[in-house]
Coordinates of C-alpha atoms and ligand atoms in Angstrom, one line a residue:
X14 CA 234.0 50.2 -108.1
X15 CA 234.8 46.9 -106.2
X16 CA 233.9 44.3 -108.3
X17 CA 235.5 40.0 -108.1
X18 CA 236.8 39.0 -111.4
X19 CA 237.2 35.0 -111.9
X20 CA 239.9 33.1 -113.4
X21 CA 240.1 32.4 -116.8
X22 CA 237.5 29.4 -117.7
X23 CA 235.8 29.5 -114.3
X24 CA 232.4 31.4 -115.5
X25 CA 230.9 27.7 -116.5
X26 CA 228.8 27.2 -113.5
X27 CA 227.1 31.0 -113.2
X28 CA 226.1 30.6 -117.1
X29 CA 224.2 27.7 -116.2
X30 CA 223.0 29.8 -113.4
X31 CA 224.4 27.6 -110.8
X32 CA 224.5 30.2 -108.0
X33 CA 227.8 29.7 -105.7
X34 CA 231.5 30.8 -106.4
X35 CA 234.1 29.4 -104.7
X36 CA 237.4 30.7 -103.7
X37 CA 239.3 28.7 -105.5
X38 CA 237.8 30.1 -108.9
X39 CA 238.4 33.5 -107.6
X40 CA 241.4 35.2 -109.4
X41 CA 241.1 38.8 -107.5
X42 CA 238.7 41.5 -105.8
X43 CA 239.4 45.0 -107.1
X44 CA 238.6 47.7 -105.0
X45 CA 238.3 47.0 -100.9
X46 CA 234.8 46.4 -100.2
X47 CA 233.9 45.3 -96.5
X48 CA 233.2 41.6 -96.0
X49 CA 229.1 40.9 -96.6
X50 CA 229.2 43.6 -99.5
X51 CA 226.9 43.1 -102.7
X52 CA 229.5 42.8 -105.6
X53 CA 229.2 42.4 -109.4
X54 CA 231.2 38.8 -110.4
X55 CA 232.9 38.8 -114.1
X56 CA 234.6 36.6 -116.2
X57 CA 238.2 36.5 -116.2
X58 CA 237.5 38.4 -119.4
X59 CA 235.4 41.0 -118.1
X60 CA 232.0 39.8 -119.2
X61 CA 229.5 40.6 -116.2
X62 CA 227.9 37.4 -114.7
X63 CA 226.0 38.7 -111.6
X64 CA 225.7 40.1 -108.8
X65 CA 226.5 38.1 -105.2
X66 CA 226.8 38.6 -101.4
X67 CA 230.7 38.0 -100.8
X68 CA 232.2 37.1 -97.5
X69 CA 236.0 36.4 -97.6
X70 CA 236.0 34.2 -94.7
X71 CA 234.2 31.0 -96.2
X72 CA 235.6 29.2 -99.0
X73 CA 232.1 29.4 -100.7
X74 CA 232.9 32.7 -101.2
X75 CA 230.2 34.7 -103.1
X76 CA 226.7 33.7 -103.8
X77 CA 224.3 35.3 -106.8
X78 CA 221.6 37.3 -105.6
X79 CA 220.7 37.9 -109.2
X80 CA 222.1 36.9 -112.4
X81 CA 221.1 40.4 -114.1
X82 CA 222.8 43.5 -113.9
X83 CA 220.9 45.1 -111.3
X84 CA 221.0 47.0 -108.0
X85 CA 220.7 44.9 -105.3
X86 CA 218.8 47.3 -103.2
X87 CA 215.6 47.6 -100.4
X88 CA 213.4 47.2 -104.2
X89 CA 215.1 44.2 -104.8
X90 CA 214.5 42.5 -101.4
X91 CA 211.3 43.6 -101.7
X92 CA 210.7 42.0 -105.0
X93 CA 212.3 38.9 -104.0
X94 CA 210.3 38.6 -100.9
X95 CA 206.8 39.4 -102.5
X96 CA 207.6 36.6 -105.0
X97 CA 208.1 33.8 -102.9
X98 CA 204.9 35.0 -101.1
X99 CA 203.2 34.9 -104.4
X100 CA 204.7 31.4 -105.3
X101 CA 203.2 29.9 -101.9
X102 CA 200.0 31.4 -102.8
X103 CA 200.2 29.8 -105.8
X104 CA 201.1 26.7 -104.3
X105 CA 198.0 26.7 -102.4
X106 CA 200.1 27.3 -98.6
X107 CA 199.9 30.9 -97.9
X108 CA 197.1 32.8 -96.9
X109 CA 195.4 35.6 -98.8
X110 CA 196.1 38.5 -97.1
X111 CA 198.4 38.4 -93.6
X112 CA 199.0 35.7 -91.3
X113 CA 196.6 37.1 -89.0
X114 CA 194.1 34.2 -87.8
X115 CA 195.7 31.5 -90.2
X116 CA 197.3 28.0 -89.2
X117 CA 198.8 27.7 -91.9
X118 CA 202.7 26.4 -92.3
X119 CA 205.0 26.8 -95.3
X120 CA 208.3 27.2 -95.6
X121 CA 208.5 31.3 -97.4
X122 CA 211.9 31.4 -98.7
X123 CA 214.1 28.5 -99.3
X124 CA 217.4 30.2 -100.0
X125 CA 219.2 29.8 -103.1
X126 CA 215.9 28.5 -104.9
X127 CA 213.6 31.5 -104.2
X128 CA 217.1 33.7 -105.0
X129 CA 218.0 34.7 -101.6
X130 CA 221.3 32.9 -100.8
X131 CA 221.5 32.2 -97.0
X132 CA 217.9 33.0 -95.5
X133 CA 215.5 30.6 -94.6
X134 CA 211.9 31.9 -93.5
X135 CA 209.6 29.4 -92.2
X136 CA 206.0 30.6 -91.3
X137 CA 203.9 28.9 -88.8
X138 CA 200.5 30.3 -87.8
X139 CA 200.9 33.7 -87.4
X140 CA 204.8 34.2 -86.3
X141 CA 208.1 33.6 -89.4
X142 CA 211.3 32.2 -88.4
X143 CA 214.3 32.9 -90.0
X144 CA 217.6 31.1 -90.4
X145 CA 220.6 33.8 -91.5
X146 CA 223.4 31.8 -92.7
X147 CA 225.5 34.0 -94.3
X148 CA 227.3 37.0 -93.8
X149 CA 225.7 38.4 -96.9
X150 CA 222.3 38.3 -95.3
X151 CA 223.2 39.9 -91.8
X152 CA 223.8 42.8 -93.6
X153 CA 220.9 43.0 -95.2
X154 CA 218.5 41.8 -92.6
X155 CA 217.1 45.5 -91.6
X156 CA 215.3 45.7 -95.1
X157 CA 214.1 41.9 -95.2
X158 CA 212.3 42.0 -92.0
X159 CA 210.9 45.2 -92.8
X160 CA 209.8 43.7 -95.8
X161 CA 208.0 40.6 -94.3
X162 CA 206.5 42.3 -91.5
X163 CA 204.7 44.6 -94.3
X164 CA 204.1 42.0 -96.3
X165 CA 202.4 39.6 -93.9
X166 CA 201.9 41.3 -90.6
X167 CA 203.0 38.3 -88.4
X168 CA 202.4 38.5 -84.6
X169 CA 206.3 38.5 -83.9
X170 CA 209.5 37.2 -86.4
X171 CA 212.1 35.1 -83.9
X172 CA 215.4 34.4 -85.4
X173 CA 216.7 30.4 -85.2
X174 CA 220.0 30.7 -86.6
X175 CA 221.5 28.2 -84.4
X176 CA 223.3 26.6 -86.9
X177 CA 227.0 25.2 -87.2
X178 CA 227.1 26.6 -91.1
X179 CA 227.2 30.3 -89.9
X180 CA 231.1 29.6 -88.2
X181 CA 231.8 28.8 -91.8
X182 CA 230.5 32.5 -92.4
X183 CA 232.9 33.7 -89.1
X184 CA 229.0 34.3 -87.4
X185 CA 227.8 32.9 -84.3
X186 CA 225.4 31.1 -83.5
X187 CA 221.8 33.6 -82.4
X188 CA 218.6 32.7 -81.4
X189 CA 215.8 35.5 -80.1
X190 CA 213.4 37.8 -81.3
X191 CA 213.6 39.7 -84.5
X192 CA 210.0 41.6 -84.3
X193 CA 206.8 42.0 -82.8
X194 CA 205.9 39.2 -79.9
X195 CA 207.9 36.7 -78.5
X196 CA 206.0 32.9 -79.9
X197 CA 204.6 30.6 -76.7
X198 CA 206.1 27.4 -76.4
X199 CA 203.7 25.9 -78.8
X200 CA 202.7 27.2 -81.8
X201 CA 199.5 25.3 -83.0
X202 CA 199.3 24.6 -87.5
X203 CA 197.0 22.6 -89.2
X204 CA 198.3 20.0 -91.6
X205 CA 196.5 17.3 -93.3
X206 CA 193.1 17.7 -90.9
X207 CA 196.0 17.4 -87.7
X208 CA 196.2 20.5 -84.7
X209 CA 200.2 20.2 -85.1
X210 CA 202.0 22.2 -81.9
X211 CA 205.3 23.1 -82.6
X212 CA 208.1 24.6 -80.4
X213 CA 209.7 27.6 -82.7
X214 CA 212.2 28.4 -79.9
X215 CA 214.0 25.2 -78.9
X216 CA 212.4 22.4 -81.6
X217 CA 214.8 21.0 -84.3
X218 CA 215.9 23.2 -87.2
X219 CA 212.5 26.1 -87.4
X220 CA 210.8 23.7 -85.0
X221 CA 209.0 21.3 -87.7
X222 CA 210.1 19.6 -90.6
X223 CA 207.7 21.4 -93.1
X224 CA 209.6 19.8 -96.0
X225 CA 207.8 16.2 -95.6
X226 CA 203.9 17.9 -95.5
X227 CA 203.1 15.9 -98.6
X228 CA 204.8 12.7 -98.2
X229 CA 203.0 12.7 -94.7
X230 CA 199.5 12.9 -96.5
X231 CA 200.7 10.4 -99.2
X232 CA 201.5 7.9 -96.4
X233 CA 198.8 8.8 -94.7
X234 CA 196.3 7.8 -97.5
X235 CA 198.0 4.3 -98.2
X236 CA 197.5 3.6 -94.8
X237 CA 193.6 4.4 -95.1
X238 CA 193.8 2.2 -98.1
X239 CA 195.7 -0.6 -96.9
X240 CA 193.7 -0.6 -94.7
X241 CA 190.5 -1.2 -96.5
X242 CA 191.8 -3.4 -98.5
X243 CA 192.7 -5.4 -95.2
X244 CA 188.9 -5.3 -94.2
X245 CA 187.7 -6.1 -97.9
X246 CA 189.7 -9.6 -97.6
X247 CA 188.5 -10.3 -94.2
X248 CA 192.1 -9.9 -92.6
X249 CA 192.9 -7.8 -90.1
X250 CA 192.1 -3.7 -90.6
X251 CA 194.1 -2.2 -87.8
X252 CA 197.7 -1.9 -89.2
X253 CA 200.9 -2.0 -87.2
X254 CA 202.7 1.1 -88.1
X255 CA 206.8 2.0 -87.3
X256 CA 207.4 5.4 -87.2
X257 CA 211.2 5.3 -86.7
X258 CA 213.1 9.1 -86.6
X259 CA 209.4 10.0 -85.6
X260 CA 210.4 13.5 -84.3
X261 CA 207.2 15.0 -83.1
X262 CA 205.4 11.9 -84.7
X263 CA 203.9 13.9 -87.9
X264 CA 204.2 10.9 -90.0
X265 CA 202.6 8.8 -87.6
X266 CA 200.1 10.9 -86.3
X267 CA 198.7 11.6 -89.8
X268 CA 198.4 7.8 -90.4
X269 CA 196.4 7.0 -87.2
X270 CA 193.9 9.9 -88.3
X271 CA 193.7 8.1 -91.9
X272 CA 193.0 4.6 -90.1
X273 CA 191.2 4.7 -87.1
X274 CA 192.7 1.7 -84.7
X275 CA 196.2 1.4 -85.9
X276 CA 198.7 0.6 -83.7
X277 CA 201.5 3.0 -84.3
X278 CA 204.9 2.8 -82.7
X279 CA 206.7 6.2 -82.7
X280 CA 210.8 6.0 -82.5
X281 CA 213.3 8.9 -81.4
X282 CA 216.6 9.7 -79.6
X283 CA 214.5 12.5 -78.6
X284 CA 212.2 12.4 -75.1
X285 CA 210.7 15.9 -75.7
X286 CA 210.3 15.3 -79.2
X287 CA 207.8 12.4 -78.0
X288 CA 206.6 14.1 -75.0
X289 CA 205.1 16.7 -77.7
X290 CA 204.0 13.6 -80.3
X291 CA 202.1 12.0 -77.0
X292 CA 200.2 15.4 -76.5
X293 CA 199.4 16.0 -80.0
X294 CA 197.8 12.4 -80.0
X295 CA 195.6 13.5 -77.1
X296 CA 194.8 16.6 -78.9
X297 CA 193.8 15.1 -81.8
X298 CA 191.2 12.3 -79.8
X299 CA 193.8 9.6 -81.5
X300 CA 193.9 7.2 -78.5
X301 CA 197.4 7.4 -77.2
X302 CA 196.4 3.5 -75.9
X303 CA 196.8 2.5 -79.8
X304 CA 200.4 4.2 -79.4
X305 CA 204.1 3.6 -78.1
X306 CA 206.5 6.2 -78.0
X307 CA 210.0 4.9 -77.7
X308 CA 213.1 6.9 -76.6
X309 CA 216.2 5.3 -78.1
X310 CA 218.7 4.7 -80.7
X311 CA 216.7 3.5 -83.9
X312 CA 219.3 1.1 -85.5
X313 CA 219.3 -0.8 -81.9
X314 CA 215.5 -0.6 -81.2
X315 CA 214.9 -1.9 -84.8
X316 CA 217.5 -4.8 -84.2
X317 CA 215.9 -5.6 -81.1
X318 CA 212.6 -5.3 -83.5
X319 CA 214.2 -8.0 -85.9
X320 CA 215.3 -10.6 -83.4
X321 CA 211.8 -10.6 -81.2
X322 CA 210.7 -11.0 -85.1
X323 CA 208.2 -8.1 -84.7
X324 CA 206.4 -7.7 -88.1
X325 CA 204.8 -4.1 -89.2
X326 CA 202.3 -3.4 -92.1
X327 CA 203.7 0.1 -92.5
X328 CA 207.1 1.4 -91.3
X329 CA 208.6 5.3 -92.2
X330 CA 212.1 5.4 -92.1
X331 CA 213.5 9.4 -91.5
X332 CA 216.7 9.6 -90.6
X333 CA 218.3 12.4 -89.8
X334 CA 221.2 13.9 -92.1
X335 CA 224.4 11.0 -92.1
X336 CA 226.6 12.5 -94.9
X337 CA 227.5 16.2 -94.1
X338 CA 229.8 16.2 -97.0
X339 CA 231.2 14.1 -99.9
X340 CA 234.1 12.6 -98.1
X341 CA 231.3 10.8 -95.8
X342 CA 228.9 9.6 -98.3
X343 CA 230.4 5.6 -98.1
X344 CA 229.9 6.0 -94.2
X345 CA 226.6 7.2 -94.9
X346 CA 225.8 5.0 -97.5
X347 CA 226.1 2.0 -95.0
X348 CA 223.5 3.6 -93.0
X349 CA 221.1 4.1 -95.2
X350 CA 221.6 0.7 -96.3
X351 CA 221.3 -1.4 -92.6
X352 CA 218.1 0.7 -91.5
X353 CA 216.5 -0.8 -95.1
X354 CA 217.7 -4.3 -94.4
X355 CA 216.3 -3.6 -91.0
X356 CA 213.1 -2.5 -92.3
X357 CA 212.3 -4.9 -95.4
X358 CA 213.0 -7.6 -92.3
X359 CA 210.3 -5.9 -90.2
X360 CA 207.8 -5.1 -93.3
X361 CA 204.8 -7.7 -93.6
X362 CA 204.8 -9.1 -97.1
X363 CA 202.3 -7.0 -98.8
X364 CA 203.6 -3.9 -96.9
X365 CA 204.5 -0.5 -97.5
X366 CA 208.1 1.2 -96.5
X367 CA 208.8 4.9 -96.8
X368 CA 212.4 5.4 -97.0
X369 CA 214.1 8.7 -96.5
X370 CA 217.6 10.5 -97.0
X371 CA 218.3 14.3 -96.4
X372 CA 222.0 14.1 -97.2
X373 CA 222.8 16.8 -99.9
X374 CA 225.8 14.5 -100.8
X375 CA 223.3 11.4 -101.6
X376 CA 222.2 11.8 -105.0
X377 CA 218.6 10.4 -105.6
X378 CA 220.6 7.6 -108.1
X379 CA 222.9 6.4 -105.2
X380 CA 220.2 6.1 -102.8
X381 CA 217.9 4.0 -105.1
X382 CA 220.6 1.9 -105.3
X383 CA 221.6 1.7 -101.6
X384 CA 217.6 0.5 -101.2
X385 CA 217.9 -2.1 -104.5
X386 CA 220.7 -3.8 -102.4
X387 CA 219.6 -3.9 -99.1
X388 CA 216.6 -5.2 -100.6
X389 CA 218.5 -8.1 -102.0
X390 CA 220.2 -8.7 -99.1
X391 CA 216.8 -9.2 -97.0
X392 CA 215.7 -11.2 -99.6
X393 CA 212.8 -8.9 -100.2
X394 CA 211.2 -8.8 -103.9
X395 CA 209.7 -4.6 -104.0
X396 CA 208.7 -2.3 -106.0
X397 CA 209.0 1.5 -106.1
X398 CA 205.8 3.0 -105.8
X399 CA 206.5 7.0 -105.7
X400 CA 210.1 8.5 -105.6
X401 CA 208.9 11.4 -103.1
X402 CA 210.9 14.9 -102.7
X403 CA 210.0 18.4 -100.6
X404 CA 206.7 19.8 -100.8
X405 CA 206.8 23.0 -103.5
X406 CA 207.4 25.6 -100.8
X407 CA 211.1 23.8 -100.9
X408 CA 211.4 24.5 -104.7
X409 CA 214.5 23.2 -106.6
X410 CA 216.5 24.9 -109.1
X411 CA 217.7 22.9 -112.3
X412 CA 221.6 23.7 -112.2
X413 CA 221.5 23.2 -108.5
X414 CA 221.8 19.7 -107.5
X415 CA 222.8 20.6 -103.9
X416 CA 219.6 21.8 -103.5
X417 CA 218.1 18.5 -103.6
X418 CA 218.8 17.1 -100.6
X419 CA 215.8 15.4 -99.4
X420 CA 214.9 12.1 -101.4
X421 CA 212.6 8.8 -100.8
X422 CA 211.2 6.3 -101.8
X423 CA 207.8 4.4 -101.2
X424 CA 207.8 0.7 -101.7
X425 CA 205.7 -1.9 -101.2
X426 CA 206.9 -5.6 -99.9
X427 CA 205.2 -8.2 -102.1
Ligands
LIG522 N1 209.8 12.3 -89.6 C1 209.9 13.5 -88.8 C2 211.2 14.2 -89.0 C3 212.4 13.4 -88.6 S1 213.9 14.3 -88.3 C4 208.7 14.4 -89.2 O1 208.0 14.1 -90.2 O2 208.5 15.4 -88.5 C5 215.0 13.1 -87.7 C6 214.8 12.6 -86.3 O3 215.7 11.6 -86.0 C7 215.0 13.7 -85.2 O4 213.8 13.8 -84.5 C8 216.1 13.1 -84.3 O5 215.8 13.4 -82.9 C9 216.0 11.7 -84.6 N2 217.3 10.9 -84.4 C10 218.5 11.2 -84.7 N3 219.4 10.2 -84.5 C11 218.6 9.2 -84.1 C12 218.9 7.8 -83.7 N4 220.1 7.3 -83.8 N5 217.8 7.0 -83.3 C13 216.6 7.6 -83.2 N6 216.3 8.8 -83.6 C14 217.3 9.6 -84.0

């Protein structure tokens, strides 16, 4: 029986259930099993460890379906799958029974955390999208949708795996339809009392980032406060909000809902991204008069921000991914560290900043840190009020600090 045996020493990481080998810890494969087969890993002294998904061609060569001795089989897929439906339930996100009449949005399966290395399912009203990033999964991907469309019914399951990991894998990149239907352009979800449209086909990653849901609703309800507390001291009420890396404007959108007659100014390299921001403000009878929706470069936009010496009462800062690996975490780290400067300059004093990183390579540590001295270097006194993370559909797993790739921080300018 095919089977990859480690070298000596290099069984640290599964015991601690960290779930990745890499080939470098490999010492051989015995027997000839294709690439994408299920194999059982052992110890370079034979003790069993798992069992993983093994594909040759990337150096992260084997990932752990399960940790027990097992067969990873249709029953197994099924059990995983029927899990992480239970675990949204749980978590208050998925429906009931099927998908059928809900607007509801959750991510399903979050890879490595809900034990399926290399599949993402994100569900949006009544269709799934999946993200198949590894070789492992390909092969497998008969039973899994077979498995979700029992499970859940959806109207269609469209496949986004337009993603530059899967070369790592030797895939390419695929986009279409799984199952069932084909989704319209626009997909409308509910979040946070918002009609949300999102664009499964061609928006960013599964179309919307689901993984901020709560931190939206947390910003969202400091704004309401702020601004009440605005009122109560006979100031101003109607905040001036940034929304810079606005995407489709969720952060935005669900602070104008909070706090009727903000001025919110939405910020993206992306015109259709706003386009669909713009129409989801009409949609939700926010006046689109309160709003600006700016196409551009954020670092210049906020610069040209500082020096008309534009002040903001609120301003979310989302930036897209800088550090792709470790070798580009100092690069990165510089980023992170002008758009703060940028934004303490631009915060009112008595202000709130929400400050995000989704660089895997940017431990939550490092990026306090970036904040602590860009803070001293606008000569901003702050303090932290929430360290915010994913939503619980994007569970983490103890061992696995690559996992935790999205971290921020909510601060307040005294
Ligand atoms: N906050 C959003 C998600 C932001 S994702 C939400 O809650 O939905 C990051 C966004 O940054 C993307 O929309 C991308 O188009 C945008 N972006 C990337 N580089 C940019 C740049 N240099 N200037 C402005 N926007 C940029």
């Amino acid at each position: 029986m095919a089977r990859l045996i480690l070298k000596p020493g290099r069984e640290r990481p599964l015991l601690q259930r960290h779930p990745w080998v890499f080939s470098g810890a490999v010492a051989r494969v015995e027997g000839n099993p294709e690439p994408g087969a299920t194999l059982p890993v052992v110890s370079g002294d034979g003790e069993f460890l798992g069992v993983a998904g093994w594909n040759p061609a990337s150096q992260l060569c084997a990932r752990i379906w399960t940790f027990a001795d097992e067969p990873v089989d249709a029953a197994f897929f099924r059990r995983r799958l029927a899990a992480a439906l239970a675990l949204r339930r749980l978590e208050g996100l998925a429906p009931a029974a099927t998908l059928a009449g809900s607007r509801a949005a959750f991510r399903l399966v979050h890879a490595e955390a809900d034990g399926l290395p290399g599949l993402i399912a994100d569900v949006y009203a009544g269709f799934i999208v999946l993200q198949v990033l590894t070789l492992a999964v390909e092969k497998n991907l008969p039973v899994i949708l077979d498995t979700l469309a029992e499970l859940l019914s959806p109207e269609g399951i469209y496949e986004r795996s337009d993603v530059d990991l899967r070369t790592r894998e030797g895939l390419e990149e695929r986009t279409g339809v799984l199952r069932g239907v084909e989704p319209p352009d626009r997909v409308e979800i509910a979040e946070g009392g918002l009609r949300l449209l999102v664009d499964l086909k061609r928006g960013q990653k599964t179309g919307f980032f689901l993984d901020q849901r709560d931190n939206r609703r947390i910003v969202a309800d400091y704004a309401e406060r702020l601004a009440m507390q605005r009122q109560a001291e006979g100031r101003p009420s109607s905040l001036e909000i940034l929304n810079a890396f606005s995407y489709t404007g969720g952060f935005g959108l669900a602070a104008a809902r909070a706090c009727p007659g903000a001025r919110v100014v939405h910020l993206d390299a992306s015109a259709e991204a706003l386009a669909l921001a713009r129409d989801m403000a009409e949609l939700n009878g926010l006046d689109p008069a309160g709003m600006e929706f700016l196409v551009g470069n954020a670092f210049e936009l906020l610069r040209k921000f500082r020096d008309q010496a534009r002040q903001f009462d609120l301003i979310v800062l989302d930036p897209p991914k800088f550090a792709a690996s470790q070798a580009a975490v100092d690069k990165a780290a510089r980023g992170y560290k002008d758009l703060a400067l940028l934004g303490f300059k631009l915060l009112r004093p008595g202000g709130l900043m929400a400050t995000f990183s989704c660089s895997g390579a940017v431990s939550p540590e490092l990026f306090q840190k970036i904040i602590a001295g860009a803070a001293v270097d606008a000569r901003c006194e702050t303090q932290i009020l929430h360290r915010l993370g994913p939503g619980p559909d994007h569970p983490l797993l103890p061992a696995f600090a690559e996992g935790e790739y999205l971290k921020g921080l909510l601060l307040r300018r005294e």
